[in-house]
Amino acid sequence: MSALTIDYLDDRVVATMARPEVRNAIDAQMIAEFHELCATLENDPKILIITGAEGIFASGADIGQLRERRRDDALRGVNSTLFTRIARLPMPVIAAIDGYALGGGSELALAADFRLGTPRIKVGQPETGLGITAAAGALWRLREVVGEPIAKEILLAGRILNAEEALACGYVTGLHEDVLAAAHELADRVGKQDPLAVRLSKQLFAMPAAAHPYVDNIAQAICFESEAKFDRMQAFLDRKKK
């Protein structure tokens, strides 16, 4: 891979966007490499940590390529298709953000289950200033994350959030000087949970309200028959006896 650097660990994968010469702008090659990574993680589920090289998460889409795209390109949903695929990965996705997360970079972060930042982050959606819309998820994910009033300021008035603002509105859940270490610490906590229960919980969380509680009962029935449920509960009972 040329746009991503991939590190495979026992229970997780770290994907580093590595185009620092263009502030890790997301281009067609990076999209293709992310799709290749998603295919691997769909077959062999692991926690995914996404970060950027040299103090920048991603400054957005590659404007040089974006300028040449036409109607049919937009209808193919180049970025939105990838970000939806990332959001639907079996195991949790953690965005470890430093520096800029703008445009498509912000939409990639919004597709993650967790977002952590450094005190240097700047996040926003400058698309309307370029004559386009934030069509890769921000128009609906951002409202869910930060609430409607702030989402409208970001999407319609070009507001850029600094680190303190991003933390206050819930765009990120923590600020850390070493954000990658914090992401690994979070991944450690996820890794202590039962993988099947985590996978099912992530899928159920994304389902519409009308699906509940029926899907919850089915998922619980699956968990109730797993060996991990018996082993973990017996270990809990054994600890209580001590």
Coordinates of C-alpha atoms in Angstrom, one line a residue, residues 146-231:
V146 CA -22.9 17.2 18.2
G147 CA -26.6 18.2 18.0
E148 CA -28.5 20.2 15.5
P149 CA -27.5 23.8 16.4
I150 CA -23.8 23.3 16.2
A151 CA -24.1 20.9 13.2
K152 CA -25.8 23.7 11.3
E153 CA -23.1 26.2 12.2
I154 CA -20.5 23.7 10.9
L155 CA -22.4 22.7 7.8
L156 CA -24.0 25.9 6.7
A157 CA -21.7 28.6 8.1
G158 CA -18.3 26.9 7.9
R159 CA -17.6 26.9 11.6
I160 CA -14.3 25.1 12.5
L161 CA -14.2 23.6 16.0
N162 CA -11.0 23.8 18.1
A163 CA -10.1 21.0 20.5
E164 CA -12.0 22.4 23.5
E165 CA -15.1 23.0 21.4
A166 CA -14.9 19.6 19.9
L167 CA -14.7 18.1 23.4
A168 CA -17.5 20.2 24.8
C169 CA -20.0 19.2 22.1
G170 CA -19.0 15.5 22.1
Y171 CA -17.3 15.4 18.7
V172 CA -14.4 13.8 20.6
T173 CA -14.6 12.1 24.0
G174 CA -11.1 12.9 25.2
L175 CA -8.1 15.1 24.5
H176 CA -4.6 13.5 24.8
E177 CA -1.1 14.6 23.9
D178 CA -0.4 11.1 22.8
V179 CA -3.6 10.3 21.1
L180 CA -2.4 7.0 19.5
A181 CA -1.5 5.7 23.0
A182 CA -4.9 6.7 24.2
A183 CA -6.5 4.9 21.3
H184 CA -4.6 1.7 22.2
E185 CA -5.7 2.1 25.8
L186 CA -9.3 2.3 24.6
A187 CA -8.7 -0.7 22.3
D188 CA -7.4 -2.6 25.3
R189 CA -10.6 -2.0 27.2
V190 CA -12.7 -3.1 24.2
G191 CA -10.4 -6.1 23.9
K192 CA -11.3 -7.3 27.4
Q193 CA -14.9 -7.7 26.5
D194 CA -16.3 -10.8 24.8
P195 CA -15.8 -10.3 21.0
L196 CA -19.2 -11.9 20.1
A197 CA -21.1 -9.6 22.6
V198 CA -19.2 -6.6 21.3
R199 CA -20.0 -7.4 17.6
L200 CA -23.7 -8.0 18.4
S201 CA -24.0 -4.9 20.5
K202 CA -22.5 -2.8 17.7
Q203 CA -24.9 -4.2 15.2
L204 CA -27.9 -3.7 17.4
F205 CA -26.9 -0.1 18.3
A206 CA -27.1 0.8 14.6
M207 CA -30.6 -0.6 14.1
P208 CA -33.7 1.5 14.0
A209 CA -35.9 1.8 17.0
A210 CA -38.7 -0.3 15.4
A211 CA -36.3 -3.3 15.4
H212 CA -36.1 -3.3 19.1
P213 CA -36.6 -5.3 21.4
Y214 CA -37.0 -8.1 18.9
V215 CA -33.5 -8.1 17.6
D216 CA -32.2 -7.7 21.2
N217 CA -33.9 -10.9 22.2
I218 CA -32.5 -12.8 19.3
A219 CA -28.9 -11.5 19.9
Q220 CA -29.3 -12.3 23.6
A221 CA -30.4 -15.8 22.7
I222 CA -27.2 -16.2 20.7
C223 CA -25.1 -15.0 23.6
F224 CA -26.8 -17.2 26.1
E225 CA -25.7 -20.3 24.1
S226 CA -22.0 -19.2 23.8
E227 CA -19.3 -20.8 25.8
A228 CA -17.8 -17.4 26.6
K229 CA -21.0 -16.5 28.5
F230 CA -20.7 -19.5 30.8
D231 CA -17.0 -19.1 31.3

